[in-house]
């Protein structure tokens, strides 16, 4: 999943396997990238990505970059600081 997140953060259009992390909380199909399982689904996703107009492509890139921030070091630290008191209670 980290490779997908890194590609999204870099502003690349992603086509990820429709399983695990990409499916559950990384890729929002048609919004932040594409998901596929079979060769036909990958071909369809590639075709869609290549036929997007510039505005739609730029919007998907922006949405992907925004979405990738939820996996950043800063987001991790913020979450850790929020839950740490719960772990240290007696």
CSV table of N, CA and C in Angstrom, one decimal:
chain,number,residue,atom,x,y,z
A,1,UNK,N,0.8,-1.2,0.0
A,1,UNK,CA,0.0,0.0,0.0
A,1,UNK,C,0.8,1.3,0.0
A,2,UNK,N,2.0,1.2,0.6
A,2,UNK,CA,2.8,2.5,0.7
A,2,UNK,C,3.3,3.0,-0.6
A,3,UNK,N,3.5,2.1,-1.6
A,3,UNK,CA,3.9,2.5,-2.9
A,3,UNK,C,2.8,3.2,-3.6
A,4,UNK,N,1.6,2.8,-3.4
A,4,UNK,CA,0.4,3.4,-4.0
A,4,UNK,C,0.2,4.8,-3.4
A,5,UNK,N,0.4,4.9,-2.0
A,5,UNK,CA,0.3,6.2,-1.4
A,5,UNK,C,1.3,7.2,-1.8
A,6,UNK,N,2.6,6.7,-2.0
A,6,UNK,CA,3.7,7.5,-2.5
A,6,UNK,C,3.4,8.0,-3.9
A,7,UNK,N,2.8,7.2,-4.8
A,7,UNK,CA,2.5,7.6,-6.1
A,7,UNK,C,1.4,8.7,-6.1
A,8,UNK,N,0.4,8.5,-5.2
A,8,UNK,CA,-0.6,9.4,-5.1
A,8,UNK,C,-0.1,10.8,-4.6
A,9,UNK,N,0.8,10.7,-3.6
A,9,UNK,CA,1.4,11.9,-3.1
A,9,UNK,C,2.2,12.7,-4.1
A,10,UNK,N,2.8,11.9,-5.0
A,10,UNK,CA,3.6,12.5,-6.1
A,10,UNK,C,2.7,13.1,-7.2
A,11,UNK,N,1.4,12.8,-7.2
A,11,UNK,CA,0.5,13.4,-8.2
A,11,UNK,C,0.3,12.5,-9.4
A,12,UNK,N,0.7,11.2,-9.2
A,12,UNK,CA,0.5,10.3,-10.4
A,12,UNK,C,-0.9,9.6,-10.3
A,13,UNK,N,-1.4,9.3,-11.5
A,13,UNK,CA,-2.6,8.6,-11.6
A,13,UNK,C,-2.3,7.1,-11.2
A,14,UNK,N,-3.1,6.5,-10.3
A,14,UNK,CA,-2.8,5.2,-9.9
A,14,UNK,C,-3.8,4.2,-10.3
A,15,UNK,N,-3.4,3.0,-10.7
A,15,UNK,CA,-4.2,1.8,-10.9
A,15,UNK,C,-3.7,0.8,-10.0
A,16,UNK,N,-4.5,0.5,-9.0
A,16,UNK,CA,-4.0,-0.5,-8.0
A,16,UNK,C,-4.9,-1.7,-8.0
A,17,UNK,N,-4.3,-2.8,-7.4
A,17,UNK,CA,-5.1,-4.0,-7.3
A,17,UNK,C,-6.2,-3.9,-6.3
A,18,UNK,N,-7.4,-4.4,-6.7
A,18,UNK,CA,-8.6,-4.2,-5.9
A,18,UNK,C,-8.6,-5.2,-4.7
A,19,UNK,N,-7.7,-5.0,-3.8
A,19,UNK,CA,-7.7,-5.8,-2.6
A,19,UNK,C,-6.9,-5.0,-1.5
A,20,UNK,N,-7.0,-5.6,-0.3
A,20,UNK,CA,-6.2,-5.0,0.8
A,20,UNK,C,-6.4,-3.5,1.1
A,21,UNK,N,-5.3,-2.9,1.4
A,21,UNK,CA,-5.2,-1.5,1.6
A,21,UNK,C,-5.8,-0.6,0.5
A,22,UNK,N,-5.4,-0.8,-0.7
A,22,UNK,CA,-5.9,0.1,-1.8
A,22,UNK,C,-7.4,0.0,-1.8
A,23,UNK,N,-8.0,-1.2,-1.6
A,23,UNK,CA,-9.5,-1.3,-1.7
A,23,UNK,C,-10.1,-0.7,-0.4
A,24,UNK,N,-9.5,-0.9,0.7
A,24,UNK,CA,-10.2,-0.6,2.0
A,24,UNK,C,-10.1,0.9,2.3
A,25,UNK,N,-8.9,1.5,2.1
A,25,UNK,CA,-8.9,2.9,2.6
A,25,UNK,C,-7.9,3.8,1.8
A,26,UNK,N,-7.3,3.3,0.7
A,26,UNK,CA,-6.3,4.1,0.0
A,26,UNK,C,-6.9,4.8,-1.3
A,27,UNK,N,-7.5,3.9,-2.1
A,27,UNK,CA,-8.0,4.4,-3.4
A,27,UNK,C,-9.5,4.5,-3.4
A,28,UNK,N,-10.0,5.7,-3.7
A,28,UNK,CA,-11.4,5.9,-3.9
A,28,UNK,C,-11.7,5.8,-5.4
A,29,UNK,N,-12.2,4.7,-5.9
A,29,UNK,CA,-12.3,4.5,-7.4
A,29,UNK,C,-13.0,5.6,-8.1
A,30,UNK,N,-12.3,6.1,-9.2
A,30,UNK,CA,-12.8,7.1,-10.0
A,30,UNK,C,-12.6,8.5,-9.4
A,31,UNK,N,-12.2,8.6,-8.2
A,31,UNK,CA,-11.9,9.9,-7.5
A,31,UNK,C,-10.5,10.1,-7.3
A,32,UNK,N,-9.8,9.2,-6.7
A,32,UNK,CA,-8.3,9.3,-6.4
A,32,UNK,C,-7.5,8.3,-7.2
A,33,UNK,N,-8.1,7.5,-8.0
A,33,UNK,CA,-7.4,6.5,-8.9
A,33,UNK,C,-8.4,5.4,-9.3
A,34,UNK,N,-7.8,4.3,-9.7
A,34,UNK,CA,-8.6,3.2,-10.3
A,34,UNK,C,-8.2,1.9,-9.5
A,35,UNK,N,-9.1,1.0,-9.4
A,35,UNK,CA,-8.9,-0.3,-8.9
A,35,UNK,C,-9.2,-1.4,-10.0
A,36,UNK,N,-8.4,-2.5,-10.0
A,36,UNK,CA,-8.7,-3.5,-10.9
A,36,UNK,C,-8.2,-4.9,-10.4
A,37,UNK,N,-8.7,-5.9,-10.9
A,37,UNK,CA,-8.3,-7.3,-10.5
A,37,UNK,C,-7.9,-8.1,-11.7
A,38,UNK,N,-8.7,-8.1,-12.7
A,38,UNK,CA,-8.5,-8.9,-13.9
A,38,UNK,C,-7.7,-8.1,-15.0
A,39,UNK,N,-7.2,-8.8,-15.9
A,39,UNK,CA,-6.5,-8.2,-17.0
A,39,UNK,C,-7.5,-7.2,-17.8
A,40,UNK,N,-8.7,-7.6,-17.9
A,40,UNK,CA,-9.7,-6.8,-18.6
A,40,UNK,C,-10.0,-5.5,-17.8
A,41,UNK,N,-10.0,-5.6,-16.4
A,41,UNK,CA,-10.3,-4.5,-15.6
A,41,UNK,C,-9.1,-3.5,-15.6
A,42,UNK,N,-7.8,-4.1,-15.7
A,42,UNK,CA,-6.7,-3.2,-15.8
A,42,UNK,C,-6.7,-2.5,-17.1
A,43,UNK,N,-7.0,-3.2,-18.2
A,43,UNK,CA,-7.1,-2.6,-19.5
A,43,UNK,C,-8.1,-1.5,-19.6
A,44,UNK,N,-9.3,-1.7,-18.9
A,44,UNK,CA,-10.3,-0.7,-18.9
A,44,UNK,C,-9.8,0.5,-18.1
A,45,UNK,N,-9.2,0.3,-17.0
A,45,UNK,CA,-8.7,1.4,-16.1
A,45,UNK,C,-7.6,2.2,-16.9
A,46,UNK,N,-6.7,1.5,-17.6
A,46,UNK,CA,-5.7,2.2,-18.4
A,46,UNK,C,-6.4,3.0,-19.5
A,47,UNK,N,-7.4,2.5,-20.1
A,47,UNK,CA,-8.1,3.2,-21.2
A,47,UNK,C,-8.8,4.4,-20.6
A,48,UNK,N,-9.4,4.3,-19.5
A,48,UNK,CA,-10.1,5.4,-18.8
A,48,UNK,C,-9.0,6.5,-18.5
A,49,UNK,N,-7.9,6.1,-17.9
A,49,UNK,CA,-6.9,7.0,-17.5
A,49,UNK,C,-6.3,7.8,-18.7
A,50,UNK,N,-6.1,7.1,-19.8
A,50,UNK,CA,-5.5,7.7,-21.0
A,50,UNK,C,-6.5,8.6,-21.7
A,51,UNK,N,-7.8,8.4,-21.5
A,51,UNK,CA,-8.8,9.1,-22.2
A,51,UNK,C,-9.4,10.3,-21.4
A,52,UNK,N,-8.9,10.5,-20.2
A,52,UNK,CA,-9.4,11.6,-19.4
A,52,UNK,C,-9.1,12.9,-20.0
A,53,UNK,N,-10.0,13.9,-19.9
A,53,UNK,CA,-9.6,15.2,-20.3
A,53,UNK,C,-8.7,15.8,-19.2
A,54,UNK,N,-8.0,16.9,-19.6
A,54,UNK,CA,-7.0,17.5,-18.7
A,54,UNK,C,-7.6,17.9,-17.4
A,55,UNK,N,-8.8,18.5,-17.4
A,55,UNK,CA,-9.4,18.9,-16.1
A,55,UNK,C,-9.7,17.8,-15.2
A,56,UNK,N,-10.3,16.7,-15.7
A,56,UNK,CA,-10.6,15.5,-14.9
A,56,UNK,C,-9.3,14.9,-14.4
A,57,UNK,N,-8.3,14.8,-15.2
A,57,UNK,CA,-7.0,14.3,-14.8
A,57,UNK,C,-6.4,15.1,-13.7
A,58,UNK,N,-6.4,16.4,-13.8
A,58,UNK,CA,-5.8,17.3,-12.8
A,58,UNK,C,-6.6,17.2,-11.5
A,59,UNK,N,-8.0,17.0,-11.6
A,59,UNK,CA,-8.8,16.9,-10.4
A,59,UNK,C,-8.5,15.6,-9.7
A,60,UNK,N,-8.3,14.5,-10.4
A,60,UNK,CA,-8.0,13.2,-9.8
A,60,UNK,C,-6.6,13.3,-9.2
A,61,UNK,N,-5.7,13.9,-9.8
A,61,UNK,CA,-4.3,14.1,-9.2
A,61,UNK,C,-4.4,14.8,-7.9
A,62,UNK,N,-5.1,15.9,-7.9
A,62,UNK,CA,-5.2,16.8,-6.7
A,62,UNK,C,-5.9,16.0,-5.6
A,63,UNK,N,-7.0,15.3,-5.9
A,63,UNK,CA,-7.7,14.5,-4.9
A,63,UNK,C,-6.8,13.4,-4.3
A,64,UNK,N,-6.0,12.8,-5.2
A,64,UNK,CA,-5.1,11.8,-4.7
A,64,UNK,C,-4.1,12.3,-3.8
A,65,UNK,N,-3.5,13.5,-4.1
A,65,UNK,CA,-2.5,14.1,-3.3
A,65,UNK,C,-3.1,14.5,-1.9
A,66,UNK,N,-4.3,15.0,-1.9
A,66,UNK,CA,-5.0,15.4,-0.7
A,66,UNK,C,-5.3,14.1,0.1
A,67,UNK,N,-5.7,13.1,-0.5
A,67,UNK,CA,-6.0,11.8,0.2
A,67,UNK,C,-4.8,11.2,0.8
A,68,UNK,N,-3.6,11.3,0.1
A,68,UNK,CA,-2.4,10.7,0.6
A,68,UNK,C,-1.9,11.4,1.9
A,69,UNK,N,-2.3,12.6,2.2
A,69,UNK,CA,-1.9,13.2,3.4
A,69,UNK,C,-2.4,12.5,4.6
A,70,UNK,N,-3.4,11.7,4.6
A,70,UNK,CA,-3.9,11.0,5.8
A,70,UNK,C,-2.9,9.9,6.2
A,71,UNK,N,-1.9,9.6,5.3
A,71,UNK,CA,-0.9,8.6,5.6
A,71,UNK,C,0.5,9.3,5.9
A,72,UNK,N,0.5,10.6,6.1
A,72,UNK,CA,1.8,11.3,6.2
A,72,UNK,C,2.3,11.1,7.7
A,73,UNK,N,3.6,11.4,7.8
A,73,UNK,CA,4.2,11.4,9.1
A,73,UNK,C,3.4,12.3,10.1
A,74,UNK,N,3.1,13.5,9.6
A,74,UNK,CA,2.3,14.4,10.5
A,74,UNK,C,1.0,13.8,10.9
A,75,UNK,N,0.3,13.2,10.0
A,75,UNK,CA,-1.0,12.6,10.4
A,75,UNK,C,-0.8,11.5,11.4
A,76,UNK,N,0.3,10.7,11.2
A,76,UNK,CA,0.6,9.6,12.2
A,76,UNK,C,0.9,10.2,13.6
A,77,UNK,N,1.7,11.2,13.6
A,77,UNK,CA,2.1,11.8,14.9
A,77,UNK,C,0.9,12.4,15.6
A,78,UNK,N,0.0,13.1,14.8
A,78,UNK,CA,-1.2,13.7,15.4
A,78,UNK,C,-2.1,12.6,16.0
A,79,UNK,N,-2.2,11.5,15.3
A,79,UNK,CA,-3.1,10.4,15.8
A,79,UNK,C,-2.4,9.8,17.1
A,80,UNK,N,-1.1,9.6,17.0
A,80,UNK,CA,-0.4,9.0,18.2
A,80,UNK,C,-0.5,9.9,19.4
A,81,UNK,N,-0.4,11.2,19.3
A,81,UNK,CA,-0.5,12.1,20.4
A,81,UNK,C,-1.9,12.0,20.9
A,82,UNK,N,-2.9,11.8,20.1
A,82,UNK,CA,-4.3,11.8,20.5
A,82,UNK,C,-4.6,10.5,21.3
A,83,UNK,N,-4.0,9.4,21.0
A,83,UNK,CA,-4.3,8.1,21.6
A,83,UNK,C,-3.3,7.8,22.8
A,84,UNK,N,-2.2,8.4,22.8
A,84,UNK,CA,-1.2,8.1,23.8
A,84,UNK,C,-1.7,8.2,25.2
A,85,UNK,N,-2.5,9.2,25.6
A,85,UNK,CA,-3.0,9.3,26.9
A,85,UNK,C,-3.9,8.1,27.3
A,86,UNK,N,-4.6,7.6,26.3
A,86,UNK,CA,-5.5,6.4,26.6
A,86,UNK,C,-4.6,5.2,26.9
A,87,UNK,N,-3.5,5.1,26.4
A,87,UNK,CA,-2.6,3.9,26.6
A,87,UNK,C,-1.8,4.0,27.9
A,88,UNK,N,-1.7,5.2,28.4
A,88,UNK,CA,-0.9,5.4,29.7
A,88,UNK,C,-1.8,5.6,30.9
A,89,UNK,N,-3.1,5.5,30.8
A,89,UNK,CA,-4.0,5.6,31.9
A,89,UNK,C,-3.8,4.3,32.8
A,90,UNK,N,-4.0,4.6,34.1
A,90,UNK,CA,-3.9,3.4,35.1
A,90,UNK,C,-5.3,3.0,35.5
